[in-house]
JSON list of C-alpha atoms and ligand atoms in Angstrom, two decimals:
[
{"chain": "A", "resi": 830, "resn": "MET", "atom": "CA", "xyz": [-34.20, 7.81, -7.37]},
{"chain": "A", "resi": 831, "resn": "ASN", "atom": "CA", "xyz": [-33.74, 6.26, -3.51]},
{"chain": "A", "resi": 832, "resn": "TYR", "atom": "CA", "xyz": [-30.12, 5.43, -3.90]},
{"chain": "A", "resi": 833, "resn": "GLY", "atom": "CA", "xyz": [-28.03, 2.69, -1.66]},
{"chain": "A", "resi": 834, "resn": "ALA", "atom": "CA", "xyz": [-31.34, 3.16, 0.58]},
{"chain": "A", "resi": 835, "resn": "SER", "atom": "CA", "xyz": [-29.72, -0.35, 1.33]},
{"chain": "A", "resi": 836, "resn": "MET", "atom": "CA", "xyz": [-26.42, -0.72, 0.37]},
{"chain": "A", "resi": 837, "resn": "ASN", "atom": "CA", "xyz": [-23.41, -1.79, 2.25]},
{"chain": "A", "resi": 838, "resn": "ILE", "atom": "CA", "xyz": [-20.33, -0.55, 1.01]},
{"chain": "A", "resi": 839, "resn": "ILE", "atom": "CA", "xyz": [-17.95, -3.01, 2.53]},
{"chain": "A", "resi": 840, "resn": "ASN", "atom": "CA", "xyz": [-14.57, -1.41, 1.77]},
{"chain": "A", "resi": 841, "resn": "PRO", "atom": "CA", "xyz": [-15.04, 2.71, 2.28]},
{"chain": "A", "resi": 842, "resn": "GLY", "atom": "CA", "xyz": [-11.66, 3.07, 3.49]},
{"chain": "A", "resi": 843, "resn": "LYS", "atom": "CA", "xyz": [-8.25, 2.18, 2.63]},
{"chain": "A", "resi": 844, "resn": "GLU", "atom": "CA", "xyz": [-8.68, -0.94, 1.44]},
{"chain": "A", "resi": 845, "resn": "ASP", "atom": "CA", "xyz": [-8.87, -2.12, -2.55]},
{"chain": "A", "resi": 846, "resn": "TYR", "atom": "CA", "xyz": [-9.91, -5.56, -3.71]},
{"chain": "A", "resi": 847, "resn": "HIS", "atom": "CA", "xyz": [-8.98, -5.42, -7.72]},
{"chain": "A", "resi": 848, "resn": "MET", "atom": "CA", "xyz": [-5.84, -4.65, -9.20]},
{"chain": "A", "resi": 849, "resn": "HIS", "atom": "CA", "xyz": [-3.47, -6.53, -11.62]},
{"chain": "A", "resi": 850, "resn": "SER", "atom": "CA", "xyz": [0.32, -6.72, -12.36]},
{"chain": "A", "resi": 851, "resn": "MET", "atom": "CA", "xyz": [2.56, -7.60, -15.11]},
{"chain": "A", "resi": 852, "resn": "ASN", "atom": "CA", "xyz": [3.85, -10.59, -13.17]},
{"chain": "A", "resi": 853, "resn": "TYR", "atom": "CA", "xyz": [1.35, -12.30, -13.45]},
{"chain": "A", "resi": 854, "resn": "SER", "atom": "CA", "xyz": [-1.16, -10.44, -16.82]},
{"chain": "A", "resi": 855, "resn": "ASP", "atom": "CA", "xyz": [-1.66, -7.00, -18.17]},
{"chain": "A", "resi": 856, "resn": "GLY", "atom": "CA", "xyz": [-0.65, -4.50, -15.22]},
{"chain": "A", "resi": 857, "resn": "MET", "atom": "CA", "xyz": [2.11, -2.47, -16.41]},
{"chain": "A", "resi": 858, "resn": "ASN", "atom": "CA", "xyz": [3.91, -2.41, -12.86]},
{"chain": "A", "resi": 859, "resn": "SER", "atom": "CA", "xyz": [5.52, -5.70, -11.10]},
{"chain": "A", "resi": 860, "resn": "VAL", "atom": "CA", "xyz": [3.78, -7.13, -7.76]},
{"chain": "A", "resi": 861, "resn": "PHE", "atom": "CA", "xyz": [7.05, -5.07, -5.94]},
{"chain": "A", "resi": 862, "resn": "GLU", "atom": "CA", "xyz": [6.12, -1.40, -7.24]},
{"chain": "A", "resi": 863, "resn": "ILE", "atom": "CA", "xyz": [2.15, -2.27, -6.61]},
{"chain": "A", "resi": 864, "resn": "VAL", "atom": "CA", "xyz": [2.88, -3.02, -2.98]},
{"chain": "A", "resi": 865, "resn": "TYR", "atom": "CA", "xyz": [5.74, -0.30, -2.18]},
{"chain": "A", "resi": 866, "resn": "PHE", "atom": "CA", "xyz": [2.94, 2.58, -4.05]},
{"chain": "A", "resi": 867, "resn": "ALA", "atom": "CA", "xyz": [0.08, 1.17, -2.00]},
{"chain": "A", "resi": 868, "resn": "GLY", "atom": "CA", "xyz": [2.42, 1.26, 1.13]},
{"chain": "A", "resi": 869, "resn": "LYS", "atom": "CA", "xyz": [3.22, 5.04, -0.32]},
{"chain": "A", "resi": 870, "resn": "ILE", "atom": "CA", "xyz": [-0.09, 6.23, -0.93]},
{"chain": "A", "resi": 871, "resn": "GLY", "atom": "CA", "xyz": [-1.72, 4.66, 2.28]},
{"chain": "A", "resi": 872, "resn": "LEU", "atom": "CA", "xyz": [-3.30, 1.80, 1.61]},
{"chain": "A", "resi": 873, "resn": "ASN", "atom": "CA", "xyz": [-4.05, -0.45, 4.02]},
{"chain": "A", "resi": 874, "resn": "LYS", "atom": "CA", "xyz": [-4.67, -4.22, 2.03]},
{"chain": "A", "resi": 875, "resn": "ILE", "atom": "CA", "xyz": [-4.22, -5.36, -0.97]},
{"chain": "A", "resi": 876, "resn": "ALA", "atom": "CA", "xyz": [-6.05, -8.28, -3.69]},
{"chain": "A", "resi": 877, "resn": "ILE", "atom": "CA", "xyz": [-3.59, -8.62, -6.65]},
{"chain": "A", "resi": 878, "resn": "THR", "atom": "CA", "xyz": [-6.68, -9.97, -8.98]},
{"chain": "A", "resi": 879, "resn": "ASP", "atom": "CA", "xyz": [-4.58, -11.11, -12.27]},
{"chain": "A", "resi": 880, "resn": "HIS", "atom": "CA", "xyz": [-6.62, -12.10, -14.95]},
{"chain": "A", "resi": 881, "resn": "SER", "atom": "CA", "xyz": [-8.00, -16.34, -15.18]},
{"chain": "A", "resi": 882, "resn": "GLN", "atom": "CA", "xyz": [-5.64, -18.34, -17.22]},
{"chain": "A", "resi": 883, "resn": "ALA", "atom": "CA", "xyz": [-8.78, -18.58, -19.69]},
{"chain": "A", "resi": 884, "resn": "CYS", "atom": "CA", "xyz": [-8.56, -14.95, -20.11]},
{"chain": "A", "resi": 885, "resn": "LEU", "atom": "CA", "xyz": [-4.71, -14.88, -20.67]},
{"chain": "A", "resi": 886, "resn": "ASP", "atom": "CA", "xyz": [-5.57, -17.19, -23.50]},
{"chain": "A", "resi": 887, "resn": "ALA", "atom": "CA", "xyz": [-8.12, -15.78, -24.97]},
{"chain": "A", "resi": 888, "resn": "LYS", "atom": "CA", "xyz": [-6.46, -12.42, -26.04]},
{"chain": "A", "resi": 889, "resn": "GLY", "atom": "CA", "xyz": [-2.75, -14.13, -26.37]},
{"chain": "A", "resi": 890, "resn": "LYS", "atom": "CA", "xyz": [-1.26, -12.82, -23.23]},
{"chain": "A", "resi": 891, "resn": "CYS", "atom": "CA", "xyz": [1.46, -14.95, -21.24]},
{"chain": "A", "resi": 892, "resn": "ARG", "atom": "CA", "xyz": [2.20, -14.53, -18.26]},
{"chain": "A", "resi": 893, "resn": "VAL", "atom": "CA", "xyz": [5.51, -13.69, -16.94]},
{"chain": "A", "resi": 894, "resn": "SER", "atom": "CA", "xyz": [6.70, -15.59, -14.62]},
{"chain": "A", "resi": 895, "resn": "GLY", "atom": "CA", "xyz": [4.70, -18.94, -12.41]},
{"chain": "A", "resi": 896, "resn": "ARG", "atom": "CA", "xyz": [3.01, -18.34, -9.83]},
{"chain": "A", "resi": 897, "resn": "ASP", "atom": "CA", "xyz": [4.86, -21.93, -7.53]},
{"chain": "A", "resi": 898, "resn": "ASN", "atom": "CA", "xyz": [6.38, -19.89, -5.62]},
{"chain": "A", "resi": 899, "resn": "ILE", "atom": "CA", "xyz": [3.56, -17.14, -4.47]},
{"chain": "A", "resi": 900, "resn": "ASN", "atom": "CA", "xyz": [3.56, -18.76, -0.94]},
{"chain": "A", "resi": 901, "resn": "ARG", "atom": "CA", "xyz": [6.78, -18.29, -0.39]},
{"chain": "A", "resi": 902, "resn": "TRP", "atom": "CA", "xyz": [6.11, -14.48, -0.52]},
{"chain": "A", "resi": 903, "resn": "LYS", "atom": "CA", "xyz": [6.27, -12.55, 2.24]},
{"chain": "A", "resi": 904, "resn": "ASN", "atom": "CA", "xyz": [6.07, -8.80, 2.22]},
{"chain": "A", "resi": 905, "resn": "GLU", "atom": "CA", "xyz": [9.03, -7.23, 3.39]},
{"chain": "A", "resi": 906, "resn": "ILE", "atom": "CA", "xyz": [8.52, -3.81, 1.79]},
{"chain": "A", "resi": 907, "resn": "ASN", "atom": "CA", "xyz": [5.85, -2.03, 4.47]},
{"chain": "A", "resi": 908, "resn": "ASP", "atom": "CA", "xyz": [3.20, -3.03, 6.39]},
{"chain": "A", "resi": 909, "resn": "VAL", "atom": "CA", "xyz": [0.49, -2.75, 3.90]},
{"chain": "A", "resi": 910, "resn": "GLU", "atom": "CA", "xyz": [-1.39, -6.57, 3.75]},
{"chain": "A", "resi": 911, "resn": "VAL", "atom": "CA", "xyz": [-1.38, -8.45, 0.61]},
{"chain": "A", "resi": 912, "resn": "ILE", "atom": "CA", "xyz": [-3.56, -11.05, -1.07]},
{"chain": "A", "resi": 913, "resn": "PHE", "atom": "CA", "xyz": [-3.14, -12.92, -3.89]},
{"chain": "A", "resi": 914, "resn": "GLY", "atom": "CA", "xyz": [-6.45, -13.73, -6.00]},
{"chain": "A", "resi": 915, "resn": "VAL", "atom": "CA", "xyz": [-7.71, -14.48, -9.52]},
{"chain": "A", "resi": 916, "resn": "GLU", "atom": "CA", "xyz": [-10.78, -12.23, -12.06]},
{"chain": "A", "resi": 917, "resn": "GLY", "atom": "CA", "xyz": [-12.24, -15.29, -12.65]},
{"chain": "A", "resi": 918, "resn": "ASP", "atom": "CA", "xyz": [-13.81, -15.71, -16.39]},
{"chain": "A", "resi": 919, "resn": "LEU", "atom": "CA", "xyz": [-18.01, -16.02, -16.44]},
{"chain": "A", "resi": 920, "resn": "LEU", "atom": "CA", "xyz": [-17.29, -18.78, -19.71]},
{"chain": "A", "resi": 921, "resn": "ASN", "atom": "CA", "xyz": [-20.71, -19.91, -21.06]},
{"chain": "A", "resi": 922, "resn": "GLU", "atom": "CA", "xyz": [-24.89, -20.05, -20.71]},
{"chain": "A", "resi": 923, "resn": "GLU", "atom": "CA", "xyz": [-24.28, -23.16, -18.39]},
{"chain": "A", "resi": 924, "resn": "GLY", "atom": "CA", "xyz": [-22.68, -20.73, -15.29]},
{"chain": "A", "resi": 925, "resn": "ASP", "atom": "CA", "xyz": [-18.84, -22.45, -16.45]},
{"chain": "A", "resi": 926, "resn": "ILE", "atom": "CA", "xyz": [-16.15, -20.21, -14.83]},
{"chain": "A", "resi": 927, "resn": "CYS", "atom": "CA", "xyz": [-12.31, -20.00, -14.83]},
{"chain": "A", "resi": 928, "resn": "ASP", "atom": "CA", "xyz": [-11.44, -19.59, -11.77]},
{"chain": "A", "resi": 929, "resn": "HIS", "atom": "CA", "xyz": [-7.26, -20.17, -12.00]},
{"chain": "A", "resi": 930, "resn": "LEU", "atom": "CA", "xyz": [-4.22, -18.81, -13.19]},
{"chain": "A", "resi": 931, "resn": "SER", "atom": "CA", "xyz": [-2.27, -21.91, -12.53]},
{"chain": "A", "resi": 932, "resn": "ASP", "atom": "CA", "xyz": [-3.07, -24.80, -10.13]},
{"chain": "A", "resi": 933, "resn": "GLU", "atom": "CA", "xyz": [-2.91, -22.46, -6.88]},
{"chain": "A", "resi": 934, "resn": "PRO", "atom": "CA", "xyz": [-6.58, -22.39, -5.71]},
{"chain": "A", "resi": 935, "resn": "ALA", "atom": "CA", "xyz": [-7.21, -18.77, -5.25]},
{"chain": "A", "resi": 936, "resn": "GLU", "atom": "CA", "xyz": [-7.14, -17.01, -1.78]},
{"chain": "A", "resi": 937, "resn": "PHE", "atom": "CA", "xyz": [-9.55, -14.67, -3.14]},
{"chain": "A", "resi": 938, "resn": "LEU", "atom": "CA", "xyz": [-12.05, -14.75, -6.18]},
{"chain": "A", "resi": 939, "resn": "ILE", "atom": "CA", "xyz": [-13.89, -12.06, -8.66]},
{"chain": "A", "resi": 940, "resn": "LEU", "atom": "CA", "xyz": [-16.11, -13.17, -11.27]},
{"chain": "A", "resi": 941, "resn": "SER", "atom": "CA", "xyz": [-16.01, -11.33, -14.24]},
{"chain": "A", "resi": 942, "resn": "ALA", "atom": "CA", "xyz": [-17.01, -11.47, -18.05]},
{"chain": "A", "resi": 943, "resn": "HIS", "atom": "CA", "xyz": [-14.48, -10.03, -20.41]},
{"chain": "A", "resi": 944, "resn": "PRO", "atom": "CA", "xyz": [-14.76, -9.56, -24.24]},
{"chain": "A", "resi": 945, "resn": "LYS", "atom": "CA", "xyz": [-13.75, -12.23, -26.23]},
{"chain": "A", "resi": 946, "resn": "VAL", "atom": "CA", "xyz": [-13.68, -14.85, -23.00]},
{"chain": "A", "resi": 947, "resn": "TYR", "atom": "CA", "xyz": [-17.27, -14.76, -23.59]},
{"chain": "A", "resi": 948, "resn": "GLN", "atom": "CA", "xyz": [-18.42, -14.53, -26.80]},
{"chain": "A", "resi": 949, "resn": "LEU", "atom": "CA", "xyz": [-21.78, -13.48, -27.60]},
{"chain": "A", "resi": 950, "resn": "GLN", "atom": "CA", "xyz": [-23.51, -15.67, -30.44]},
{"chain": "A", "resi": 951, "resn": "SER", "atom": "CA", "xyz": [-25.61, -12.89, -31.73]},
{"chain": "A", "resi": 952, "resn": "SER", "atom": "CA", "xyz": [-26.92, -9.23, -31.02]},
{"chain": "A", "resi": 953, "resn": "LYS", "atom": "CA", "xyz": [-29.28, -11.22, -29.71]},
{"chain": "A", "resi": 954, "resn": "ASP", "atom": "CA", "xyz": [-28.01, -13.15, -27.17]},
{"chain": "A", "resi": 955, "resn": "THR", "atom": "CA", "xyz": [-27.11, -12.08, -23.30]},
{"chain": "A", "resi": 956, "resn": "ILE", "atom": "CA", "xyz": [-25.01, -12.94, -20.39]},
{"chain": "A", "resi": 957, "resn": "THR", "atom": "CA", "xyz": [-27.80, -13.50, -18.00]},
{"chain": "A", "resi": 958, "resn": "LYS", "atom": "CA", "xyz": [-28.51, -16.81, -17.91]},
{"chain": "A", "resi": 959, "resn": "GLY", "atom": "CA", "xyz": [-24.71, -17.45, -17.71]},
{"chain": "A", "resi": 960, "resn": "TYR", "atom": "CA", "xyz": [-24.24, -15.12, -15.05]},
{"chain": "A", "resi": 961, "resn": "LEU", "atom": "CA", "xyz": [-27.35, -16.43, -12.88]},
{"chain": "A", "resi": 962, "resn": "ASN", "atom": "CA", "xyz": [-26.33, -19.71, -13.42]},
{"chain": "A", "resi": 963, "resn": "ALA", "atom": "CA", "xyz": [-22.45, -18.82, -12.24]},
{"chain": "A", "resi": 964, "resn": "ILE", "atom": "CA", "xyz": [-24.37, -17.42, -9.10]},
{"chain": "A", "resi": 965, "resn": "LYS", "atom": "CA", "xyz": [-25.77, -20.40, -8.37]},
{"chain": "A", "resi": 966, "resn": "GLN", "atom": "CA", "xyz": [-23.25, -22.72, -8.01]},
{"chain": "A", "resi": 967, "resn": "TYR", "atom": "CA", "xyz": [-20.15, -21.25, -7.10]},
{"chain": "A", "resi": 968, "resn": "HIS", "atom": "CA", "xyz": [-21.59, -18.11, -4.95]},
{"chain": "A", "resi": 969, "resn": "LYS", "atom": "CA", "xyz": [-19.00, -19.48, -2.08]},
{"chain": "A", "resi": 970, "resn": "LYS", "atom": "CA", "xyz": [-16.18, -19.06, -3.64]},
{"chain": "A", "resi": 971, "resn": "ILE", "atom": "CA", "xyz": [-16.87, -15.35, -5.43]},
{"chain": "A", "resi": 972, "resn": "ALA", "atom": "CA", "xyz": [-16.65, -12.72, -3.19]},
{"chain": "A", "resi": 973, "resn": "PHE", "atom": "CA", "xyz": [-18.09, -10.25, -5.65]},
{"chain": "A", "resi": 974, "resn": "ILE", "atom": "CA", "xyz": [-19.05, -9.72, -9.60]},
{"chain": "A", "resi": 975, "resn": "GLY", "atom": "CA", "xyz": [-15.99, -7.74, -11.10]},
{"chain": "A", "resi": 976, "resn": "HIS", "atom": "CA", "xyz": [-17.31, -4.74, -13.55]},
{"chain": "A", "resi": 977, "resn": "PRO", "atom": "CA", "xyz": [-21.05, -5.58, -13.72]},
{"chain": "A", "resi": 978, "resn": "CYS", "atom": "CA", "xyz": [-21.78, -2.14, -15.44]},
{"chain": "A", "resi": 979, "resn": "ILE", "atom": "CA", "xyz": [-19.04, -1.87, -17.64]},
{"chain": "A", "resi": 980, "resn": "LYS", "atom": "CA", "xyz": [-20.35, -0.92, -21.08]},
{"chain": "A", "resi": 981, "resn": "HIS", "atom": "CA", "xyz": [-19.32, -3.84, -23.69]},
{"chain": "A", "resi": 982, "resn": "PHE", "atom": "CA", "xyz": [-22.48, -6.07, -22.29]},
{"chain": "A", "resi": 983, "resn": "SER", "atom": "CA", "xyz": [-24.92, -2.98, -21.17]},
{"chain": "A", "resi": 984, "resn": "ASP", "atom": "CA", "xyz": [-27.13, -4.39, -23.78]},
{"chain": "A", "resi": 985, "resn": "ALA", "atom": "CA", "xyz": [-26.80, -8.47, -23.27]},
{"chain": "A", "resi": 986, "resn": "VAL", "atom": "CA", "xyz": [-27.16, -7.80, -19.53]},
{"chain": "A", "resi": 987, "resn": "ASP", "atom": "CA", "xyz": [-30.15, -7.62, -17.35]},
{"chain": "A", "resi": 988, "resn": "ILE", "atom": "CA", "xyz": [-28.78, -6.29, -14.11]},
{"chain": "A", "resi": 989, "resn": "LYS", "atom": "CA", "xyz": [-31.38, -6.63, -12.14]},
{"chain": "A", "resi": 990, "resn": "GLU", "atom": "CA", "xyz": [-31.93, -10.25, -12.37]},
{"chain": "A", "resi": 991, "resn": "VAL", "atom": "CA", "xyz": [-28.21, -10.67, -11.89]},
{"chain": "A", "resi": 992, "resn": "ILE", "atom": "CA", "xyz": [-28.53, -7.94, -8.82]},
{"chain": "A", "resi": 993, "resn": "LYS", "atom": "CA", "xyz": [-30.97, -10.04, -7.88]},
{"chain": "A", "resi": 994, "resn": "ALA", "atom": "CA", "xyz": [-29.45, -13.34, -7.80]},
{"chain": "A", "resi": 995, "resn": "ALA", "atom": "CA", "xyz": [-26.09, -11.80, -5.76]},
{"chain": "A", "resi": 996, "resn": "ASN", "atom": "CA", "xyz": [-28.30, -10.65, -3.50]},
{"chain": "A", "resi": 997, "resn": "ASP", "atom": "CA", "xyz": [-29.88, -13.71, -2.76]},
{"chain": "A", "resi": 998, "resn": "TYR", "atom": "CA", "xyz": [-26.44, -15.52, -2.44]},
{"chain": "A", "resi": 999, "resn": "GLY", "atom": "CA", "xyz": [-24.66, -13.03, -0.55]},
{"chain": "A", "resi": 1000, "resn": "VAL", "atom": "CA", "xyz": [-22.61, -12.11, -3.46]},
{"chain": "A", "resi": 1001, "resn": "ALA", "atom": "CA", "xyz": [-21.16, -8.09, -3.29]},
{"chain": "A", "resi": 1002, "resn": "MET", "atom": "CA", "xyz": [-21.47, -6.03, -6.90]},
{"chain": "A", "resi": 1003, "resn": "GLU", "atom": "CA", "xyz": [-18.21, -4.67, -7.94]},
{"chain": "A", "resi": 1004, "resn": "ILE", "atom": "CA", "xyz": [-18.31, -0.60, -8.28]},
{"chain": "A", "resi": 1005, "resn": "ASN", "atom": "CA", "xyz": [-15.20, -0.49, -10.50]},
{"chain": "A", "resi": 1006, "resn": "GLY", "atom": "CA", "xyz": [-13.12, 2.82, -10.51]},
{"chain": "A", "resi": 1007, "resn": "ALA", "atom": "CA", "xyz": [-10.96, 2.26, -13.62]},
{"chain": "A", "resi": 1008, "resn": "ASN", "atom": "CA", "xyz": [-14.09, 1.70, -15.74]},
{"chain": "A", "resi": 1009, "resn": "MET", "atom": "CA", "xyz": [-15.17, 5.11, -14.34]},
{"chain": "A", "resi": 1010, "resn": "MET", "atom": "CA", "xyz": [-12.05, 6.91, -15.60]},
{"chain": "A", "resi": 1011, "resn": "ASN", "atom": "CA", "xyz": [-11.42, 5.75, -18.77]},
{"chain": "A", "resi": 1012, "resn": "ASN", "atom": "CA", "xyz": [-15.59, 5.70, -19.94]},
{"chain": "A", "resi": 1013, "resn": "ARG", "atom": "CA", "xyz": [-16.23, 2.41, -19.73]},
{"chain": "A", "resi": 1014, "resn": "THR", "atom": "CA", "xyz": [-18.90, 2.34, -17.43]},
{"chain": "A", "resi": 1015, "resn": "ASP", "atom": "CA", "xyz": [-22.98, 1.88, -18.29]},
{"chain": "A", "resi": 1016, "resn": "MET", "atom": "CA", "xyz": [-24.03, 5.04, -15.91]},
{"chain": "A", "resi": 1017, "resn": "ALA", "atom": "CA", "xyz": [-28.01, 3.46, -16.17]},
{"chain": "A", "resi": 1018, "resn": "ASN", "atom": "CA", "xyz": [-27.01, -0.09, -15.00]},
{"chain": "A", "resi": 1019, "resn": "LEU", "atom": "CA", "xyz": [-24.19, 1.47, -12.20]},
{"chain": "A", "resi": 1020, "resn": "ASP", "atom": "CA", "xyz": [-28.14, 3.62, -11.28]},
{"chain": "A", "resi": 1021, "resn": "ILE", "atom": "CA", "xyz": [-29.89, 0.48, -11.07]},
{"chain": "A", "resi": 1022, "resn": "LEU", "atom": "CA", "xyz": [-27.14, -1.27, -8.79]},
{"chain": "A", "resi": 1023, "resn": "LEU", "atom": "CA", "xyz": [-26.87, 1.96, -6.70]},
{"chain": "A", "resi": 1024, "resn": "GLU", "atom": "CA", "xyz": [-30.44, 1.59, -5.73]},
{"chain": "A", "resi": 1025, "resn": "ARG", "atom": "CA", "xyz": [-30.67, -2.26, -5.39]},
{"chain": "A", "resi": 1026, "resn": "ALA", "atom": "CA", "xyz": [-27.30, -3.86, -4.92]},
{"chain": "A", "resi": 1027, "resn": "ASP", "atom": "CA", "xyz": [-26.98, -5.36, -1.03]},
{"chain": "A", "resi": 1028, "resn": "ARG", "atom": "CA", "xyz": [-23.31, -4.81, -1.25]},
{"chain": "A", "resi": 1029, "resn": "VAL", "atom": "CA", "xyz": [-20.42, -3.42, -2.96]},
{"chain": "A", "resi": 1030, "resn": "TYR", "atom": "CA", "xyz": [-17.05, -3.18, -3.48]},
{"chain": "A", "resi": 1031, "resn": "VAL", "atom": "CA", "xyz": [-15.04, -0.02, -4.71]},
{"chain": "A", "resi": 1032, "resn": "ASN", "atom": "CA", "xyz": [-11.99, -1.44, -6.58]},
{"chain": "A", "resi": 1033, "resn": "SER", "atom": "CA", "xyz": [-10.20, 0.48, -8.24]},
{"chain": "A", "resi": 1034, "resn": "ASP", "atom": "CA", "xyz": [-9.00, -2.37, -11.16]},
{"chain": "A", "resi": 1035, "resn": "ALA", "atom": "CA", "xyz": [-5.73, -0.99, -11.64]},
{"chain": "A", "resi": 1036, "resn": "HIS", "atom": "CA", "xyz": [-3.40, -1.79, -14.57]},
{"chain": "A", "resi": 1037, "resn": "THR", "atom": "CA", "xyz": [-1.22, 1.80, -13.46]},
{"chain": "A", "resi": 1038, "resn": "LEU", "atom": "CA", "xyz": [-0.51, 3.02, -10.63]},
{"chain": "A", "resi": 1039, "resn": "HIS", "atom": "CA", "xyz": [-2.35, 6.20, -12.14]},
{"chain": "A", "resi": 1040, "resn": "GLU", "atom": "CA", "xyz": [-5.01, 3.66, -11.52]},
{"chain": "A", "resi": 1041, "resn": "LEU", "atom": "CA", "xyz": [-4.19, 2.69, -8.47]},
{"chain": "A", "resi": 1042, "resn": "LYS", "atom": "CA", "xyz": [-3.66, 6.12, -7.53]},
{"chain": "A", "resi": 1043, "resn": "HIS", "atom": "CA", "xyz": [-7.06, 7.74, -8.24]},
{"chain": "A", "resi": 1044, "resn": "ALA", "atom": "CA", "xyz": [-9.35, 5.34, -9.76]},
{"chain": "A", "resi": 1045, "resn": "ARG", "atom": "CA", "xyz": [-11.54, 4.70, -6.37]},
{"chain": "A", "resi": 1046, "resn": "GLU", "atom": "CA", "xyz": [-11.14, 8.65, -5.70]},
{"chain": "A", "resi": 1047, "resn": "LYS", "atom": "CA", "xyz": [-13.23, 9.24, -8.92]},
{"chain": "A", "resi": 1048, "resn": "ALA", "atom": "CA", "xyz": [-15.97, 6.45, -8.14]},
{"chain": "A", "resi": 1049, "resn": "PHE", "atom": "CA", "xyz": [-15.87, 7.78, -4.72]},
{"chain": "A", "resi": 1050, "resn": "GLU", "atom": "CA", "xyz": [-16.51, 11.20, -5.89]},
{"chain": "A", "resi": 1051, "resn": "VAL", "atom": "CA", "xyz": [-19.43, 10.08, -8.46]},
{"chain": "A", "resi": 1052, "resn": "LEU", "atom": "CA", "xyz": [-20.93, 8.22, -5.50]},
{"chain": "A", "resi": 1053, "resn": "ARG", "atom": "CA", "xyz": [-20.84, 10.91, -3.94]},
{"chain": "A", "resi": 1054, "resn": "GLU", "atom": "CA", "xyz": [-21.95, 13.54, -6.42]},
{"chain": "A", "resi": 1055, "resn": "LYS", "atom": "CA", "xyz": [-25.42, 11.16, -6.24]},
{"chain": "A", "resi": 1056, "resn": "GLY", "atom": "CA", "xyz": [-25.83, 11.87, -2.65]},
{"chain": "A", "resi": 1057, "resn": "ILE", "atom": "CA", "xyz": [-24.89, 8.57, -1.72]},
{"chain": "A", "resi": 1058, "resn": "LYS", "atom": "CA", "xyz": [-23.16, 9.22, 2.05]},
{"chain": "A", "resi": 1059, "resn": "LEU", "atom": "CA", "xyz": [-20.04, 7.27, 2.52]},
{"chain": "A", "resi": 1060, "resn": "GLY", "atom": "CA", "xyz": [-20.29, 5.81, 6.08]},
{"chain": "B", "resi": 2520, "resn": "LIG", "atom": "ZN1", "xyz": [-12.15, -7.61, -15.35]},
{"chain": "B", "resi": 2521, "resn": "LIG", "atom": "ZN1", "xyz": [-9.06, -6.26, -13.35]}
]
């Protein structure tokens, strides 16, 4: 297999663009702890990308604090550059998305499909059309497709079609460290992604400090084992 012949890893270094806090969704640590720890382990830039309102509603979770004051926040802890994004949700076949977590527009938007939020209607239903419609409509604001190789949807997604649309519209795909660590990656779809995707992010999707430290390492280890050169 010809892995990564044309693939460009956008963040091969000390930048992680996908993680969750307890302030705004289902992470186990506060923004303060995440930023402090990110500095401790040598990250230069992070995006705290909590779940969209649709996801919190579907999973019966509420956010602990509002985001009204987010633009008053400055990192006083260390030199890590911090941006606040949203892990948005694909909602339906039409490609509607939920891109917000409060009324503030997201600085950085991931588009993901989550169980319970995107509901498959039958065992034959797919989410491919939803992805294609969303990419077509919202490609300008989507930084990347989050965990496209998640096992939960592996029978319901034509990954080749999604990668093609993402490449055509300049949307990147994600290699998701936490899913790799927690055995939630469809490895066959990952192989297809590594062969075909133009641009990929390698992120932790950390919900814990342990994942913030180790999940990207785990993903890079898998890429190295597959013979992919990491810059
Ligand atoms: Zn997700
Ligand atoms: Zn996530």
